[in-house]
Coordinates of C-alpha atoms in Angstrom, one line a residue:
X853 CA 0.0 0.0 0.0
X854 CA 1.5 3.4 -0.9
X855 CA 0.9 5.9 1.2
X856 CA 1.1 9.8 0.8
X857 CA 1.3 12.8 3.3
X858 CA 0.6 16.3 3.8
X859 CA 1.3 19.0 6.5
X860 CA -2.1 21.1 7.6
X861 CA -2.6 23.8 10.1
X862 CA -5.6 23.1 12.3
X863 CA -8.1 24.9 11.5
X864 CA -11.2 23.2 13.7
X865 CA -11.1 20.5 16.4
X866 CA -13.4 18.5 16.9
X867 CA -14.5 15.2 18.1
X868 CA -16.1 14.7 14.4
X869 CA -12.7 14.3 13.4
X870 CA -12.2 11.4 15.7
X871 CA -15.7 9.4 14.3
X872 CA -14.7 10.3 10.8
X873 CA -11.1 8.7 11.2
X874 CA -12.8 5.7 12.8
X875 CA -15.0 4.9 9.8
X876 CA -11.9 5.1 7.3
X877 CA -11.4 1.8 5.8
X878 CA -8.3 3.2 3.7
X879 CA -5.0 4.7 6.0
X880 CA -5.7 8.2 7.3
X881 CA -3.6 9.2 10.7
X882 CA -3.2 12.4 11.9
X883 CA 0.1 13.1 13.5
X884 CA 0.8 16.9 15.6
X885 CA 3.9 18.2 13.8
X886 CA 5.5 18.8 17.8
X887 CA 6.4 14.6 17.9
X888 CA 8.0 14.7 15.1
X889 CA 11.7 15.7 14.1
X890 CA 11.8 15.4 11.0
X891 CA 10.3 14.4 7.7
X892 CA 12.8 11.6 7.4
X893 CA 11.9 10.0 10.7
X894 CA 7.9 10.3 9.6
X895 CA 9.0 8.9 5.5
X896 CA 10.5 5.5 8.1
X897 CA 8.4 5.3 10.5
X898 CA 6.3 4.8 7.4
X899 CA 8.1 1.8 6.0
X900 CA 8.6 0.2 9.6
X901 CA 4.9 0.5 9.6
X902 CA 3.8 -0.8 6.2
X903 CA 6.4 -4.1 6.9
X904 CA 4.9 -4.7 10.0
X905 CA 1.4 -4.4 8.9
X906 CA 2.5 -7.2 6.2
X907 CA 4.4 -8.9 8.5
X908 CA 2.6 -9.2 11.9
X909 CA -1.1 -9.3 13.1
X910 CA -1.1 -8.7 16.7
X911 CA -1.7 -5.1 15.9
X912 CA -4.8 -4.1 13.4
X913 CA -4.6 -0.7 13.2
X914 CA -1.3 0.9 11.0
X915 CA -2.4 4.3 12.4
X916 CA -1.3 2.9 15.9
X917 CA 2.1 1.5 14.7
X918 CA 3.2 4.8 13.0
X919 CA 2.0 6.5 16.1
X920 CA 4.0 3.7 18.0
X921 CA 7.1 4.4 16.1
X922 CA 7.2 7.7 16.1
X923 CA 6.7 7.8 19.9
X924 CA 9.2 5.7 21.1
X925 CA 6.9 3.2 22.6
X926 CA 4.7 -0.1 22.5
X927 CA 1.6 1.3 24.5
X928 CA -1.0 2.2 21.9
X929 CA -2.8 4.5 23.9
X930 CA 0.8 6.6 25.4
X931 CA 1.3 6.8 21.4
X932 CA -1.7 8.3 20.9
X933 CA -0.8 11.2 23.6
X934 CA 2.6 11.7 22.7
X935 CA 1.5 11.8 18.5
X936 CA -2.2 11.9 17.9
X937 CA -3.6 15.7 17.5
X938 CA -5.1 17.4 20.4
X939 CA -6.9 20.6 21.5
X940 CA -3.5 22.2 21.5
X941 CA -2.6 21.5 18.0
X942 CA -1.5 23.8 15.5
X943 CA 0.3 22.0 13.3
X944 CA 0.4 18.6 11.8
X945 CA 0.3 16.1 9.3
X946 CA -1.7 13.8 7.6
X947 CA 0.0 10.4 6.3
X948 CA -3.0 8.9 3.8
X949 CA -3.7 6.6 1.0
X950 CA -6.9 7.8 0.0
X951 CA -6.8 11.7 -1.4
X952 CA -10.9 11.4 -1.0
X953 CA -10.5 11.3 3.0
X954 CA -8.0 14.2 3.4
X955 CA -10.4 16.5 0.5
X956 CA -13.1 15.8 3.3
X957 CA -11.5 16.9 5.8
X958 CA -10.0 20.4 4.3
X959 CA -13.9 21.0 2.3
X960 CA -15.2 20.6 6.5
X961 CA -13.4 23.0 7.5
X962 CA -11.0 20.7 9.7
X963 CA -7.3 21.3 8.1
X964 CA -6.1 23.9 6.0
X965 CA -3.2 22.5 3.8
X966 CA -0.2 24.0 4.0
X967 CA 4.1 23.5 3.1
X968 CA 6.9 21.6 4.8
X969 CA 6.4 22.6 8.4
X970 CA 9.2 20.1 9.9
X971 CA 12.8 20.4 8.9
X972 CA 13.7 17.1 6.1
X973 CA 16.3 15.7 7.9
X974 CA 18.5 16.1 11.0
X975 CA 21.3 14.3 11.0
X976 CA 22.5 15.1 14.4
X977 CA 18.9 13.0 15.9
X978 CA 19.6 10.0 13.1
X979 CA 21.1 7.4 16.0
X980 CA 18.4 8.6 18.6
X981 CA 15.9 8.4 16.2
X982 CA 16.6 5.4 14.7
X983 CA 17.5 3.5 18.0
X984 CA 14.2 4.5 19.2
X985 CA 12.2 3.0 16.3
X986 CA 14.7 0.1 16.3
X987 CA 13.7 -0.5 20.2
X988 CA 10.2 -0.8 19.5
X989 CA 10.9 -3.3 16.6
X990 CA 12.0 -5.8 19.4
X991 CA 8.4 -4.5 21.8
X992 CA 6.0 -4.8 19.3

């Protein structure tokens, strides 16, 4: 599965968010731009989570893993709090595989789309980075 992302300013929150993500049956995370270092770490947490989906069934949901990676740990719902948007969200992005789902959610007036808000890479976070998703390889 190929998936695509985007980076959005939020422009409403809402639980409605929440139900709509829910009844996606094609990938659609939301991910606050503050958990993330760079775009580099998002682009693998990506591939770690599309091989694991492929791999390994005791987790469902690839939202979850990327959240999992990109968190640094194996508890789905710490991932959510550390990643997921919140109330306090400004800035995020939106990894998808359906274009329809993200149109949605900019024509309801949820996301604004916007440019690059993270830095591409950081070379000076690569070995913490890549530890920490490495770690949770062996946890999850």
């Amino acid at each position: 599965m190929l998936y695509d992302l985007q980076y959005f300013i939020l422009t409403k929150y809402d639980t409605q968010i929440f139900d709509y993500l829910k009844t996606r049956k094609d990938f659609l995370q939301l991910i606050d731009c503050n958990a993330i270092m760079s775009e580099l770490q998002l682009k693998e947490a990506i591939r770690k989570t599309e091989r694991y989906i492929q791999h390994n069934g005791k987790i469902h949901f690839p939202g979850n893993v990327l959240l999992m990676y990109l968190s640094n740990t194996n508890q789905i719902n710490v991932a959510i709090k550390r990643c997921g948007i919140n109330s306090k969200t400004h800035h995020g992005v939106v990894v998808f595989s359906n274009t329809a789902d993200v149109d949605f959610l900019v024509s309801e007036g949820f996301l604004k789309l916007t440019g690059r808000l993270i830095p591409y890479d950081l070379p000076e976070k690569d070995f913490e980075v890549f530890s920490n998703m490495a770690k949770v390889d062996t946890t999850i």
